[in-house]
Structures are given as C-alpha cells and as structure tokens.
Amino acid sequence: MLKINPDFAVKLKKYGAVDINACYNCGNCTAICPLSEEDHSFPRRMLRASVLGLDTRIEASLDPWLCYYCGECSETCPREANPGELMMTLRRWLTAKYDWTGLSGLLYSSIPALIIGFVLVAIAIIGIGFAKHFNIEAIMDFGHHFELIAIISVFSLILVPNIIRMFWFTILKEKTKVPLISYIKGTWDFLLHMFTQKNSLKCENNIFRWLEHLVIVFGYLLLLFTTVFLNWFSTENTFIIWLGYIAGGMIFVFTFDFILSRIRKSKEINKFSHPSDWLFVIWLFLMAFTAFLVRVFIDTDLLSNNLWLYMVHLIVIAQWALLIVPFGKWTHFLYRSFAMYFKKLEEDSK
Amino acid sequence: MKEKIGVYVCHCGGNISDYVDVEKVRDVVEKEEGVVLSKTTMFACADSAQKEIINDIKENDLNAIVVASCSPKLHLSTFRNVAERAGLNPYHYVQANIREQCSWAHTDKPKEATEKAIRIVRASVRRVRYSEALKPFTIPAANIALIIGAGVAGMRSAISLADMGTHVYLIEKSHFVGGRVAQMGELFSTNEKGEEVISKLYDEIKKRDKIKLFTGAELGSVSGSVGDYKAQIKIHPRYIVPDCDMDKLKEAISECKTEMPDEYNFGLTQKKAIYKAYENCKPEMPAIEKDAFNPDQKFLEKYKDCIDLEQKTETLNINTGTVILSTGFDPYEPEDGEYGYKKAENVITLQQLKRLIELSNGKLEYNNREIKNIVYVYCVGSRQKEGENKYCSRYCCTAAIHAALLCRKKFDSVKGFHLYRDMRTYGKYELLFDEVSRQGDIFFRFNEDESPVVETANGKLQVKFRDILTNNEEIAIEPDLVVLVTGMVPRKDSGTVAGILKTPVGTDKFFNEVHPKLRPVETVIDGMYICGTCQGPKNITESITSSLSAAAKSNSLINKGEIELEPTIIRIDPEACEWCDKCAEICPFDSITKTEYSPDGQKGKTIAFVNESTCKGCGMCAPVCPTDAIDIIGYTNNEIESMIDGLIKEV
C-alpha cells in the first residue's frame, strides 16, 4: 500500500524541476527515449513517483543515472512538464541523498549556503597565504601538497562512503541477490562506461556532445595527473610542460563552448540551468584557464611579481576540490559509472 | 388516368450515365402507355433543364411528369416546384431514383443496372398515371407556447420566443425560478454565480409582457394537437398574502420555529417553514411549506395580514400552439454505502461541495473539521457498468475540476486528489484541467472493475484504490473530505410529465428527440419540443443552445397563425368501413377516432375518423383493415399495384 506525499514535489523544486505537476501521464517521454528499457522504463515512471512523493522508490532506483539528458522527452512533452530536467533534478536529489554529511543537499537547495561555502573556502586560502607570509614558493608548495591530500581525503571520507550508501539504497536494501562472480565480471562494464559514457551515443545526434564530453574528461584527468603527479608547475621537462598546456587548453576551450550553449539556450538540455550547472562548467573553465595562465606566467618569469594569480588559481582549485567534487555535479562521473555497474549486478541476479 | 406523361432521364453528369445506358432507358420507357414525350438530359436540376421541362409541359399540354434522377430527398421539392411553375399540380410529379438506388449501387454491372433502371422508371410512370391533384391543407395555430420548467433553458427559451412575437406561458413547479443553476454557485468558464445568471434572466422575463410566468405551477393535463393544445395547469399557493407588509413578514420568518433540511443547500443547512430559496431568489416573495408548518393560533393571529393558510390551489386552462419541455435534471443520489456515502463520515456529493464553498468563509469546514485534503471520485452514477446510467454526464469532470480550483483560490492550501476513469474536460475546459494540475492537484486513474473503497478505518477517513498511472499499484489516501462527483439523472417527476404528454423517453429515462443529429429538439409529437438537460446531460452553454433552437423551431411552426400540413395522409372509404377499431388501436399517433356516418340523413353507421392534423400518413393502419377501407393518399392500392406490375415486367 503506497502512501503519497505531495510535499515532495514542492521540495524537489529547489533541486530544479518546476513543471512536473503539469504531467498527465501520456507516456510520450518514455516512448521517445532511446535509452528506456523494459526493466528500466523512464522518465514517466520517475516523474509519476516524484509527483506522488514516493521518495524511497526514487532512492532505490538507478534510472536517473541511466539518462544522459538528450532532451528529446522534453521536446516531445505535450504539457511542457520537462521530464528531461526532472531526471536531472533527481540526479541532484540523489546526490544529496547518498551524501552522508548532508552538505550536498544544503548546497543544492540553498543559494545562501552555497555562497557562504565558497566564501569560507576563499577566506581559508587567503588565511593560509597570510600564514605563509604570502611567500610564493611556500604557497605553491602548499598548493601542490593540498591537491594530493584533498584528493585522498575527499575520496576516502566522502565519496567512498557515499558510494557505499548508494550500494545500500539500490542493491542491498532492495535485497537483490547478486552472485559473487558478477562483482568481478561487472568491473568491465564499470570501467567502459566510466571512461567512454558509451550509452550516451544512443541518444540521437549526440556524437559531437559526446566527443566534447570525452575530451573534457580526458583533458581533466590528464591535467590532474600532470599537476598532481608530474608537478607541472615545477617541472623543467618540456614534454610535461606541453602535456599540461594541451590538457588545460582542451578543457577551457570545450568548457567555454558548454558555457556559451547554456547562455544561448538553443538546445533543449541547455534551456534550464540550475546554479549547480553553472558552477560546474564555470569552475572547470576557471580551473583550467587559471592553471594555463599560471604556467604561462612561470614560463615568462612573471609569476613572482603576480602572486595574486596563483592565489586565485588556488582558491578556484580549493573550491572545486572541497565543494564541487564531493558534493556537486562532479559526482555524476562516479555515480553514473556505478549505476551501470549496479545495473549489471541487478541483471545478473535475475 | 394521366395520358400525357413526360419522362426525363438524367445523366447526372456521368454519375448515372457512366453505368446506366440512359438512352436505352429512354427508348424503352418511351413505349409505355401514356408517355407522349421522353428525353435524356445532362443535369435535370440545372436551370436550363428546368426551363425546358416547363416549356415542354406548356407546349405539349402534359398532365404528369417523371424525372429519373437522384433520391427524392434531394430534389423532390425542386421538381414539384417545376411542375407548379408550369401550371401543373405538384402531386402529378413522381421522382424515379436511379442514382442512389441504381447506378451508384451497381457500378460493376452496367448491363443489369440499365435493366433495373428501366424497371424503376417504368414503375414510376405507371404510378404517376394514377396520381391525384392534391393541396396541402392548413390548420389554425395559436401563436402561443407553453414552456414547462423555468430553469436556464426554459427561461432563455421564453425570452427568445417573446422576442419573436410568440406569447409564452412559462410554468415552474417550485415557488422560485432558476432550477439547478441557481444552486451551483460560481460557474466554470464565466466565473459568475449561478444565481446571478438566474437574476439576469428573470429581469429580462419581467421586461416582456408576452411572457406569463407561473411559479408553484404544475402541469395537470394536456389534450388537443399541434397548433391547438389545451393544457390544464394547477397553481399551488404560497400561503402569503399578496402585497403584505414585507417588514412584518420578515418578522414572522424570524419568529417561525419550524425548521427542516434546506434542499437548496442539499441538506447542509436547515431552513424555516416560511422561506426563500436563497436571499436574492426570484420571485422575491417567500413561500410556506404548509405540510410542515405548524404554528400556534397566537402566531397566526399576529401575522394574519401576511399569512393566509386558507389559500387554495387554482386551476388554469390555457390554449397553446406548442409545448416546450425543459424540466431539467436531478443530481444523481448515491446509494447508501456507495463509496461510503452516508456510511463513512465526511463523504459528500459535488453539488454539496459547491454549496459548502458558497457557505464557507476563510476556511473550508465540514462537520466541524477544517478541510485541507479532498479526494474526488469521478463518474459516480455515470457510465455505470452494473447500474442503469450507461451514459457520461458530460459536465461533471469540468465542474469537479472547477470546484477544486475554487477551493484553491478561496481557501488557503486545499489540495485535491482526483480519482478518475477518463478525464473528459472537452473543448476549452481542457485548460482548467491543465491549470489545476499545474497548481499541484494530483490525478489518479482507476479501472471501472476495481472501484475505490471509501471507509472509516481507526476513526480516520481512508480511500484505497489501484492507480493505473502508477503501475496499477494500491494507494491509500487519508483525506479530510471525499467528494463524489455525481452525474445527472432526469428530474424525479419527469416521468409524470412524460405520462401526461405521451412524449417518448429512452431507456435512460431522459426525453427522446426524433433524430439526435438532424432533429435534435423535436419530439415525435408535432409541436412538442425538448431542450436543456431533460433530454440528456448538458452543460449550461449546451442547454441554452438547445433552448434557443427549440424556441426557433416552435416559433417558425406557429408564427403564421396556421400550419400547413402534407396532404399525403390516409383516407377512409365510408362505404367500406365497418368500424372494428383495429386501425385506431395500431395508430402510433392516436389519430383515428370513430364518428357517425349518415350520408342521406338516415340513421347512419359508425365509421373511423382521421384527425388530419396528427396523421402522418405512415400507413400502419392500411394493412390491418379487414374491409380494405383505408387508402394512403399518394400510395393508393392502384398506384402500388401498378408499380409492382411495372417492376416485374421483363425488359
């Protein structure tokens, strides 16, 4: 016996979806969706669950992560209920749900909290700069270590527990009986989808967007690798220097295009932008762009007189690593991949 | 016997001649007895062809014509006019249908089609030989209409008729006009109140001398026929002294102790035995429920200038040309226990909710409980699988959604949960459906085989159902109020009216029209019309449309003071008739009675008599007559037999 909760849809509005009550359940969205399958039929069912406020059902579902938001459902919707944006909204809501700290939900649903968070991180970095007497070398040394420590701690303290929570909600709590061997067999699917997002190619006319996305992912991983492990800002190795330039360039060129698309709103997927969407693309752009500039300033021997540039870069990096990566849209990268993995487990259990 | 017959065989462009050899038809028919002229023509109905026929008639002194072309439904009157213009009696014209009944039906067999066409035309030629000159006869008609029921339909119809010059008797059984619309509160699409609409119509009626309105008036009996109906109307008293001191009457009302459930508010409130339907009701004069009224002598003495319990029911006999029925509907009354009605607490009907909205201010309350969540169950008493009401009541989906919007507008945060089978907010009302769902009301769809269950469980009102839109899963809601969206049934006493007027009703008990599409407001009885919801579920717009249509039909029939009737009715041969009453028994229009026949002043005999104004010439009586005393004019035995001869003769 289901109990309904109409307040859920009201709460969900803070995460994005504003028009879902207009839905009259015609099912055109599911019919047109190239990714919807018999066992994972969406978006209508998810929309219905949202309108009725069946939050435990949504929490146990992998469906929101299986959608790559081509926007065809929203274009087709006769009531302009925007089912595509609802799926995006549920990804935000799920991110908050999986997050054990509760910070994710706060940052998604409250703009003041978001601003306070970003300002606090900036103040902390400036404070550290002050503690280091604004000595450029000391600060850069701190920056280099900060990146490594941030990656390790964010992963172990936030992301890993959250993925375990996701596993609990979607597999364990649902009492899905998975054969042990499947956990190993499923890793191939996991890696394949994590690095290629190949399912998004099933969306119509999506090759360019998929390519852009792929370039950004690899550019991002490459930049992370060169800065953290190859110490890009301190290296003398020409190959590494150029590798860093290429990675940074790849990111900021393509993120710039993403930002422009969101401003132009020409495509369905860009028509609605939640603050978290803006933050993600803008900070990714700023991160790559400031890193690029820092290295240019190093190569032209200007950095020692332009400490502020590195400070800005470090603030952006810190905000990215401490807020967007653990609590924001960055997590989609992980949750989507794990969703594919869990879906595989689910299939094997049958 | 007509011996100078002209025959015209039409090509109809190619509609006929592509399959029927029209020249051959002409050649064969030319040789028929009595035919002096036969031609083929490309389009017989064309102006030039019509002129040619007129010339032929005049030049050759033709005394009958046959046109072999399309269905008489299309051009019978065209060629009757042609005959008339040439100085020939229009009934000396016969149309042979060789298009719908021949060429179009046999496109694959041209040879046989030609043969069939020959037989059809030949039969028509033989029939026309026996044709008689006939004249449509006229009967006097009073330019007066009697309208039964002063709801929106009846009132609007009365206004329209008066404006066209017809006198109107508008009778209303209740002491106040307005019917169901007066009870509806705010209406959808215009957002004005039902009682405001009624007041507007009432003011218009008062402006027109041609309309005589009687409230408390009931139809007693009706006799006569179209143009000359005689109706007896019983007018029940209000038991209030006319022109009494209104202030003193108000005092009497406030002192009156007898109370009873107020049917205007569907029993939600009590009313006094001296009452007005509602504050601004029309007419404004209160009335007394005499059966319940039980005042002491002192009270009666004190208010003897205002109250007169000695008033008697009066009888009014009127003459009228037509009758319009607009007796309206009753909301379906759910059975006890149907969706918890009268069993679980806080289960009411849509009509009660509409009154509750009007009666509540600030917050919506029922049974001393503030209402925040309402479950609406649709199709209650409509589209029944088991019950008798198979029809959709049309207005309820929109009305329920409009009520939900009203609740959201008038009271803070009242949520609606709508349990429907199919949503039928047709036409522009779809926008209301869109609006209420955008505002957050939730819609669930149930299967008619698994109706929602409404019950009180652990002291809480609960609705359980399976929702098709959620994978047919079981859902439970605990609302503060359950509203049964009840449909329309005919007025309780419409059966009595039907009995008096002998107007047919359908299996659903609503009044039946002659033809739902082509004659939607006429009944099988000439001069009797139906409009509004007594005919079937309608919203106000649709009711008014039909009422204006009934007014127009009614007026166009009687406004000349006489009615022209087709002469093709039956004729009794007084010599042959022996009055056995078999014809009177079988006549569907009660047109045959008996009369005395004494041709030579001697003691006569009893024979059948035909009421020309009601006989339709249907011919039901002819075959049952044992002495063959009945002929149908235009289809006499001679005519029919000669046609058969013409049809069966080999080509």
PDB file of N, CA and C in Angstrom, chain A residues 1-7 13 19 21-25 44-45 48 51-52 54 57 78-81, chain B residues 415 417 430 433-434 437-438 440-445 462 464 467 469-471 473-478:
ATOM      1  N   MET A   1       0.853  -1.210   0.000  1.00  0.00           N
ATOM      2  CA  MET A   1       0.000   0.000   0.000  1.00  0.00           C
ATOM      3  C   MET A   1       0.884   1.254   0.000  1.00  0.00           C
ATOM      4  N   LEU A   2       0.752   2.041  -1.036  1.00  0.00           N
ATOM      5  CA  LEU A   2       1.596   3.230  -1.135  1.00  0.00           C
ATOM      6  C   LEU A   2       0.943   4.409  -0.429  1.00  0.00           C
ATOM      7  N   LYS A   3       1.776   5.184   0.250  1.00  0.00           N
ATOM      8  CA  LYS A   3       1.289   6.448   0.824  1.00  0.00           C
ATOM      9  C   LYS A   3       1.900   7.565  -0.009  1.00  0.00           C
ATOM     10  N   ILE A   4       1.088   8.542  -0.306  1.00  0.00           N
ATOM     11  CA  ILE A   4       1.638   9.594  -1.152  1.00  0.00           C
ATOM     12  C   ILE A   4       2.026  10.811  -0.319  1.00  0.00           C
ATOM     13  N   ASN A   5       2.895  11.612  -0.898  1.00  0.00           N
ATOM     14  CA  ASN A   5       3.385  12.785  -0.181  1.00  0.00           C
ATOM     15  C   ASN A   5       3.556  13.938  -1.154  1.00  0.00           C
ATOM     16  N   PRO A   6       2.492  14.726  -1.341  1.00  0.00           N
ATOM     17  CA  PRO A   6       2.539  15.799  -2.342  1.00  0.00           C
ATOM     18  C   PRO A   6       3.586  16.873  -2.028  1.00  0.00           C
ATOM     19  N   ASP A   7       4.043  16.925  -0.762  1.00  0.00           N
ATOM     20  CA  ASP A   7       5.041  17.944  -0.419  1.00  0.00           C
ATOM     21  C   ASP A   7       6.395  17.648  -1.057  1.00  0.00           C
ATOM     22  N   LYS A  13      11.351  21.151  -6.116  1.00  0.00           N
ATOM     23  CA  LYS A  13      11.505  22.363  -6.939  1.00  0.00           C
ATOM     24  C   LYS A  13      12.824  23.062  -6.655  1.00  0.00           C
ATOM     25  N   ASP A  19       8.046  22.036 -13.337  1.00  0.00           N
ATOM     26  CA  ASP A  19       6.792  21.885 -14.091  1.00  0.00           C
ATOM     27  C   ASP A  19       6.180  20.499 -14.002  1.00  0.00           C
ATOM     28  N   ASN A  21       4.161  18.908 -12.208  1.00  0.00           N
ATOM     29  CA  ASN A  21       2.734  18.689 -11.935  1.00  0.00           C
ATOM     30  C   ASN A  21       1.869  18.804 -13.180  1.00  0.00           C
ATOM     31  N   ALA A  22       2.445  19.393 -14.235  1.00  0.00           N
ATOM     32  CA  ALA A  22       1.663  19.517 -15.466  1.00  0.00           C
ATOM     33  C   ALA A  22       1.502  18.182 -16.178  1.00  0.00           C
ATOM     34  N   CYS A  23       2.283  17.196 -15.790  1.00  0.00           N
ATOM     35  CA  CYS A  23       2.270  15.890 -16.478  1.00  0.00           C
ATOM     36  C   CYS A  23       0.898  15.240 -16.407  1.00  0.00           C
ATOM     37  N   TYR A  24       0.399  14.742 -17.565  1.00  0.00           N
ATOM     38  CA  TYR A  24      -0.831  13.950 -17.491  1.00  0.00           C
ATOM     39  C   TYR A  24      -0.593  12.497 -17.902  1.00  0.00           C
ATOM     40  N   ASN A  25       0.625  12.063 -17.734  1.00  0.00           N
ATOM     41  CA  ASN A  25       0.946  10.639 -17.865  1.00  0.00           C
ATOM     42  C   ASN A  25       0.634  10.043 -19.229  1.00  0.00           C
ATOM     43  N   ARG A  44       8.773   8.540 -17.506  1.00  0.00           N
ATOM     44  CA  ARG A  44       7.436   8.759 -16.948  1.00  0.00           C
ATOM     45  C   ARG A  44       7.291   8.206 -15.533  1.00  0.00           C
ATOM     46  N   ARG A  45       7.802   6.994 -15.322  1.00  0.00           N
ATOM     47  CA  ARG A  45       7.611   6.387 -14.007  1.00  0.00           C
ATOM     48  C   ARG A  45       8.292   7.191 -12.906  1.00  0.00           C
ATOM     49  N   ARG A  48       6.164  10.206 -12.301  1.00  0.00           N
ATOM     50  CA  ARG A  48       4.988   9.841 -11.508  1.00  0.00           C
ATOM     51  C   ARG A  48       5.374   9.682 -10.035  1.00  0.00           C
ATOM     52  N   VAL A  51       5.828  13.089  -8.524  1.00  0.00           N
ATOM     53  CA  VAL A  51       4.575  13.803  -8.264  1.00  0.00           C
ATOM     54  C   VAL A  51       3.897  13.230  -7.016  1.00  0.00           C
ATOM     55  N   LEU A  52       3.921  11.898  -6.893  1.00  0.00           N
ATOM     56  CA  LEU A  52       3.276  11.262  -5.739  1.00  0.00           C
ATOM     57  C   LEU A  52       4.150  11.327  -4.483  1.00  0.00           C
ATOM     58  N   LEU A  54       6.965   9.457  -3.895  1.00  0.00           N
ATOM     59  CA  LEU A  54       7.411   8.119  -3.482  1.00  0.00           C
ATOM     60  C   LEU A  54       8.937   8.130  -3.367  1.00  0.00           C
ATOM     61  N   ARG A  57      11.143   4.965  -3.268  1.00  0.00           N
ATOM     62  CA  ARG A  57      11.212   4.289  -4.560  1.00  0.00           C
ATOM     63  C   ARG A  57      12.274   4.950  -5.456  1.00  0.00           C
ATOM     64  N   PRO A  78       3.778  17.044 -24.453  1.00  0.00           N
ATOM     65  CA  PRO A  78       2.687  17.927 -24.874  1.00  0.00           C
ATOM     66  C   PRO A  78       2.291  18.932 -23.787  1.00  0.00           C
ATOM     67  N   ARG A  79       2.734  18.702 -22.561  1.00  0.00           N
ATOM     68  CA  ARG A  79       2.336  19.590 -21.466  1.00  0.00           C
ATOM     69  C   ARG A  79       3.505  20.434 -20.965  1.00  0.00           C
ATOM     70  N   GLU A  80       4.630  20.339 -21.648  1.00  0.00           N
ATOM     71  CA  GLU A  80       5.829  21.066 -21.235  1.00  0.00           C
ATOM     72  C   GLU A  80       6.167  20.823 -19.767  1.00  0.00           C
ATOM     73  N   ALA A  81       6.047  19.561 -19.377  1.00  0.00           N
ATOM     74  CA  ALA A  81       6.350  19.212 -17.987  1.00  0.00           C
ATOM     75  C   ALA A  81       7.854  18.985 -17.791  1.00  0.00           C
TER      76      ALA A  81
ATOM     77  N   LYS B 415      -5.784  20.936  -0.921  1.00  0.00           N
ATOM     78  CA  LYS B 415      -5.257  20.093  -2.001  1.00  0.00           C
ATOM     79  C   LYS B 415      -6.325  19.136  -2.499  1.00  0.00           C
ATOM     80  N   PHE B 417      -7.174  15.532  -4.695  1.00  0.00           N
ATOM     81  CA  PHE B 417      -6.692  14.270  -5.259  1.00  0.00           C
ATOM     82  C   PHE B 417      -7.829  13.696  -6.078  1.00  0.00           C
ATOM     83  N   GLU B 430     -10.361  21.964 -21.224  1.00  0.00           N
ATOM     84  CA  GLU B 430      -9.075  21.305 -21.047  1.00  0.00           C
ATOM     85  C   GLU B 430      -8.102  22.235 -20.301  1.00  0.00           C
ATOM     86  N   PHE B 433      -8.260  21.801 -16.606  1.00  0.00           N
ATOM     87  CA  PHE B 433      -7.560  20.579 -16.198  1.00  0.00           C
ATOM     88  C   PHE B 433      -6.066  20.869 -16.092  1.00  0.00           C
ATOM     89  N   ASP B 434      -5.553  21.542 -17.105  1.00  0.00           N
ATOM     90  CA  ASP B 434      -4.140  21.902 -17.116  1.00  0.00           C
ATOM     91  C   ASP B 434      -3.805  22.780 -15.906  1.00  0.00           C
ATOM     92  N   SER B 437      -3.842  20.946 -12.469  1.00  0.00           N
ATOM     93  CA  SER B 437      -2.713  20.041 -12.226  1.00  0.00           C
ATOM     94  C   SER B 437      -1.429  20.827 -12.033  1.00  0.00           C
ATOM     95  N   ARG B 438      -1.282  21.924 -12.763  1.00  0.00           N
ATOM     96  CA  ARG B 438      -0.090  22.751 -12.544  1.00  0.00           C
ATOM     97  C   ARG B 438      -0.056  23.330 -11.141  1.00  0.00           C
ATOM     98  N   GLY B 440      -0.902  21.782  -8.615  1.00  0.00           N
ATOM     99  CA  GLY B 440      -0.454  20.757  -7.683  1.00  0.00           C
ATOM    100  C   GLY B 440      -1.470  19.690  -7.328  1.00  0.00           C
ATOM    101  N   ASP B 441      -2.704  19.785  -7.844  1.00  0.00           N
ATOM    102  CA  ASP B 441      -3.654  18.699  -7.606  1.00  0.00           C
ATOM    103  C   ASP B 441      -3.145  17.454  -8.346  1.00  0.00           C
ATOM    104  N   ILE B 442      -3.371  16.287  -7.740  1.00  0.00           N
ATOM    105  CA  ILE B 442      -2.836  15.061  -8.332  1.00  0.00           C
ATOM    106  C   ILE B 442      -3.975  14.195  -8.871  1.00  0.00           C
ATOM    107  N   PHE B 443      -3.747  13.620 -10.037  1.00  0.00           N
ATOM    108  CA  PHE B 443      -4.762  12.804 -10.702  1.00  0.00           C
ATOM    109  C   PHE B 443      -4.379  11.327 -10.688  1.00  0.00           C
ATOM    110  N   PHE B 444      -5.354  10.494 -10.340  1.00  0.00           N
ATOM    111  CA  PHE B 444      -5.154   9.047 -10.319  1.00  0.00           C
ATOM    112  C   PHE B 444      -6.221   8.437 -11.201  1.00  0.00           C
ATOM    113  N   ARG B 445      -5.876   7.345 -11.844  1.00  0.00           N
ATOM    114  CA  ARG B 445      -6.859   6.755 -12.743  1.00  0.00           C
ATOM    115  C   ARG B 445      -7.198   5.343 -12.286  1.00  0.00           C
ATOM    116  N   GLN B 462     -10.558   6.976   4.972  1.00  0.00           N
ATOM    117  CA  GLN B 462      -9.496   6.443   4.122  1.00  0.00           C
ATOM    118  C   GLN B 462     -10.049   6.034   2.758  1.00  0.00           C
ATOM    119  N   LYS B 464      -8.963   3.797  -0.562  1.00  0.00           N
ATOM    120  CA  LYS B 464      -7.987   2.856  -1.117  1.00  0.00           C
ATOM    121  C   LYS B 464      -8.351   2.551  -2.572  1.00  0.00           C
ATOM    122  N   ASP B 467      -4.062   2.463  -8.832  1.00  0.00           N
ATOM    123  CA  ASP B 467      -3.832   3.575  -9.765  1.00  0.00           C
ATOM    124  C   ASP B 467      -3.161   3.065 -11.038  1.00  0.00           C
ATOM    125  N   LEU B 469      -2.009   4.695 -13.392  1.00  0.00           N
ATOM    126  CA  LEU B 469      -0.859   5.525 -13.771  1.00  0.00           C
ATOM    127  C   LEU B 469       0.379   5.189 -12.946  1.00  0.00           C
ATOM    128  N   THR B 470       0.192   4.460 -11.845  1.00  0.00           N
ATOM    129  CA  THR B 470       1.338   4.038 -11.047  1.00  0.00           C
ATOM    130  C   THR B 470       1.399   2.521 -11.067  1.00  0.00           C
ATOM    131  N   ASN B 471       1.447   1.962 -12.276  1.00  0.00           N
ATOM    132  CA  ASN B 471       1.651   0.533 -12.412  1.00  0.00           C
ATOM    133  C   ASN B 471       0.544  -0.294 -11.769  1.00  0.00           C
ATOM    134  N   GLU B 473      -0.700   0.002  -8.902  1.00  0.00           N
ATOM    135  CA  GLU B 473      -0.393  -0.320  -7.508  1.00  0.00           C
ATOM    136  C   GLU B 473      -1.464   0.232  -6.585  1.00  0.00           C
ATOM    137  N   GLU B 474      -1.538  -0.355  -5.407  1.00  0.00           N
ATOM    138  CA  GLU B 474      -2.550   0.075  -4.443  1.00  0.00           C
ATOM    139  C   GLU B 474      -2.055   1.308  -3.690  1.00  0.00           C
ATOM    140  N   ILE B 475      -2.926   2.298  -3.620  1.00  0.00           N
ATOM    141  CA  ILE B 475      -2.561   3.548  -2.948  1.00  0.00           C
ATOM    142  C   ILE B 475      -3.608   3.837  -1.885  1.00  0.00           C
ATOM    143  N   ALA B 476      -3.192   4.387  -0.773  1.00  0.00           N
ATOM    144  CA  ALA B 476      -4.144   4.787   0.273  1.00  0.00           C
ATOM    145  C   ALA B 476      -3.967   6.267   0.563  1.00  0.00           C
ATOM    146  N   ILE B 477      -5.089   6.980   0.613  1.00  0.00           N
ATOM    147  CA  ILE B 477      -5.044   8.397   0.966  1.00  0.00           C
ATOM    148  C   ILE B 477      -5.969   8.606   2.154  1.00  0.00           C
ATOM    149  N   GLU B 478      -5.559   9.459   3.072  1.00  0.00           N
ATOM    150  CA  GLU B 478      -6.426   9.784   4.206  1.00  0.00           C
ATOM    151  C   GLU B 478      -6.844  11.249   4.100  1.00  0.00           C
TER     152      GLU B 478
END
